[in-house]
Structure formats: structure tokens, C-alpha cells
Amino acid sequence: MSIQIELTQLPNPYIEFGSPGAFNDPKTGLTEAGPFDLRFGAAHKTQLRIGLVGTAEMIEKGKRWLEQCSTKIPSEIKGSTQYMDFPGFKSAFHASLVFSQHWMIEINDNQLQVALTREPKVRFEEVLNLYAYGIERLTDETTLAPDIVMCCLPDAVVRKCWSISKSLTYRQRRFIKERKKERERGQLLLPFENLDIEETEEDLLNRDFRRALKARAMRFRMPIQIGTNNLFEDLSTNQDPAMRAWNMSVGLYYKAGGIPWRFKADGPETCFVGISFHHLRTPQRHLVYSSLAQAFSTSGDGFALRGDSIPWAERQDRDVHLTADQASNLARRVLQEYSKSTGGNPQRVVLHKTSIFDHNEQEGFRRAFHDVPIVELINVRPTRFRLLKYGAYPPKRGTLCTVNKAATYLFVTGYIPEWGTYPGPHVPVPIELMSDNEVDMARVASDILGLARMNWNTASISSGLPVTLFFSRRVGGIMAEVGEDQHPLPSFRYYM
């Protein structure tokens, strides 16, 4: 039997900034055209008010770092277009970083040291309470509150509180151990070879301080930025200072209410939605799966919604599915939140999911989206497919490979001509794209490449996965910390 392989090189996705024109690299776009929300005129923020919570020593380090980011920071890595000088926050974002003693809450160092001597679970809660109380104090101010709070964590907090073991039954721990062994033997393939997408059973074993702190800050409607010595100091193990400044500044600007850039998508107004699942502890039942929708508009904003819960079973298959009614309910909530954010319904909805949409999910989603002219259900699947080429470098990012006019593979990572290199450590792994209906796969693939640029946690262009799926593990973990009895806030700014 002959195999027919067709290769198409998709064009680089472009992203839009404040001035007319489109750019390929966020750093270049911000330097030359400013953030996208410059187009909003008076609605563009000219100041970012930064609060700081931490010990006196760490707050001082945070202040010095923010002051440094207000000036130009030359890149220490020369001769590569991958690394650019940081021009200073105001030059890149057309806004000033503002911080004052009024927005600084010092945590008593002695009190923190005492908390750090407790047994692990008590220690975790006491330190979490210290930082959460500091955030609450900043939001309780009768005067103007900060736009975002930087939580400055000393090394001792990172070392002793970053992760603690959860309480699980013996049977649950044994099951998790068995599933891990199965994966290691190759009997189960994790999505995208362990990339940070959906939760695994091992995530049930530990509790994460970063997620817990973001969930607590959400109670006060305050986005936060974690600051540690790895961010503040020029250590030999840290990133280049210019790159640290780029990445932190993009995240700060988005979390504080700005829109750094948006994906330039041709065609009708589109809502892109990622559907995934995460684990949730409930008072009545020990664990359930909870559905999650991460949605992004082509206008440049994002939101996350928690859907219905599904009972967790020890021998449940890895592919969890919604009933038709659950899918329909989640879809209606997506439309409601989208309309609230943009003022109207989308003309096109594209759903991404790493597992197959079963019959019930297809029925439920299409029922709820019946008034949307274009609805596409796209499976973004892991694969063992590889494509090798002659020469020193692997296939280019954006290579679309069709096998026998049936199977479609997209290289979301690969050789980057603009950098003259491939930045990955291993042979690039493509994703397989599938749909329940006939769709234009080239357009689907181009959307995914563009959505990979919508990671506002970094200024790098090397992100491979669409933002609809990339953050689901982190978002799900924060929603699990919020708990079943509370409604997590939808804005994506609280999860970054």
C-alpha cells in the first residue's frame, strides 16, 4: 500500500499592536508599535499601580527590580534575534510603573519564621494566610487600590511551602502509582508528552502554594504576580535580565487590565474555546472531575469557566466526557460570558479538546451553539508521528503534513527561521488535528499557530500550544483551590 504525504508550509501568524501594522515577534511589536490597547484611546492605562506584600528585605528587592525595569536593560546575549534589549517599561507599554509606601504591606519576619517551623500542612496554611491578609489589606484601602499585587516570596517560603502532600486514601494512592507505572511502560501516552496541559493523577498528590495564593487573592478580586529571588536577582542560574524583564512586564501589563497584543485572525468574529477537565475535592464526595472552558475572543480578552462535575472512579478511563446537557450548559455559559465581554455573540465558535468529542458532547455543544453560523469541534491530539528531514534542523514550525488525505499533523514547534535555530531540546512532536465535520484544516492549523502567540505570560514566540489548552492544568488547579462552594471569577487575569 502506497503512502501519500503532502507538506504545506503555513505562513507565520501575525499579531497586532497599538500602531497599524502586524508583527511576528511580541518584543519587536511592543518596541515599535506599543500595546494593542493604545487603540482604545483614553481607556489605555497610563499608569500601573503595583502593590507589594512580603518581608521588608523581599519588598526592597522587588522595588529595586521594578525600578530597574523602568529603565533600559541591555541583553547579555548578543548576536541573536531571539534576545532583545528591554527598552524600559514605559517605552514598551506607554505606561509607568507606580509603587509607593502606601501600597506596601510588610510581613513580620519573626512571625513568618515561626510559621515556617510548623509541621508542613500547618506551615502551608499559616504562610498562605500571612500573604492573603496582606493582599486583603491592600484591597480594603478606602483610597485608590493597586491594579496588581506582587507577592515577594523569600527562598525559605519557596523551599518549605511551594508544595505539600495531600491527604488521600491508600486505595487512591495505589491507583495513582499504578497509572504512573503504566505510563512509564508506554502503555498510556500523556497528552503532548508531559507538556503542561491537563492534570494527571499525580497532581492529586500535592498542593501548590502558587495556585492556593492566586485562589485566595481571587476572593478580593486582585490579580497577583509571584516574585522570588529568581526574578529579582541576577543569579548565574537565572534567565538573562532583559528576558526576565520582558516576560514579567508582559504578564504584569495583562494582569493589571491591559491588552499587550492580539492575534490577527482573518474572517468572522471568533470565540476559541478549550475544553478540559481537572480534579476537585468536594465535601460530599472525595474527588470529582470538573469540566473547564478556557475561551478567547479575537478582540483580545480571555475568560475561564468551571462547568459541571463528573464523579471520579478509580478505574475510570482517562478520557472523561460530558453528557449532552452538561455540554450544552457549558456552551451557553460561554456565550453569555462572551456577550458580556464583547457586547454580542460570535459569528464562529471553535472548540479545542485533547480527547475525542463523543456523540453526547457533539449533540450538546451544537444544540447550544445553534444560532452561531459556524461551529467547529477540533480534536488536538497527541501523536507518535515524526517527520525527519535532511540537514541540521528539524521541520519548520508551521509545517502541515497530510497523510493519505486523511490524517493531518501540525508542527507547533520546530525550526524558527527568524532565529536561525530550533530552540527545543528534543525532536519536535506534531499534533494531530481531527474534526467531526469537514473543515478547512489549513485554517484550523493557522488558528492554532496564532493562538500559541496569545500566551501573555511571556514575550517569547516559542510557545507551541494554543492558549485554549496551554493553561488548563494551572487554571484547573486554581479552581480546585477555590472549592466547589464558591464561583471562581471568569477573567483570565486571575489565573496567569
mmCIF file of C-alpha atoms in Angstrom, residues 4-5 14 32 75 77 140 155 255 257 295 311 329 376 380 384 411 436 450 467 477:
data_model
loop_
_atom_site.group_PDB
_atom_site.id
_atom_site.type_symbol
_atom_site.label_atom_id
_atom_site.label_comp_id
_atom_site.label_asym_id
_atom_site.label_seq_id
_atom_site.Cartn_x
_atom_site.Cartn_y
_atom_site.Cartn_z
ATOM 1 C CA GLN A 4 0.836 9.787 0.061
ATOM 2 C CA ILE A 5 2.316 12.628 2.094
ATOM 3 C CA TYR A 14 0.910 37.868 12.876
ATOM 4 C CA GLU A 32 7.911 49.703 17.617
ATOM 5 C CA SER A 75 20.532 41.878 26.783
ATOM 6 C CA ILE A 77 23.210 37.577 24.981
ATOM 7 C CA ASP A 140 -9.595 47.237 51.828
ATOM 8 C CA ASP A 155 13.763 31.435 49.428
ATOM 9 C CA LYS A 255 -2.992 41.148 34.696
ATOM 10 C CA GLY A 257 -6.001 45.283 32.869
ATOM 11 C CA ALA A 295 -12.328 30.938 25.977
ATOM 12 C CA PRO A 311 -17.973 11.521 39.652
ATOM 13 C CA ASN A 329 -24.972 24.177 29.744
ATOM 14 C CA GLU A 376 -16.124 23.652 14.566
ATOM 15 C CA VAL A 380 -5.966 18.449 19.169
ATOM 16 C CA ARG A 384 3.759 9.385 17.866
ATOM 17 C CA PHE A 411 4.247 21.074 13.825
ATOM 18 C CA ASP A 436 -16.328 15.528 13.341
ATOM 19 C CA GLY A 450 -1.841 32.184 16.105
ATOM 20 C CA VAL A 467 -3.709 29.209 24.638
ATOM 21 C CA GLY A 477 -5.585 23.753 39.911
#
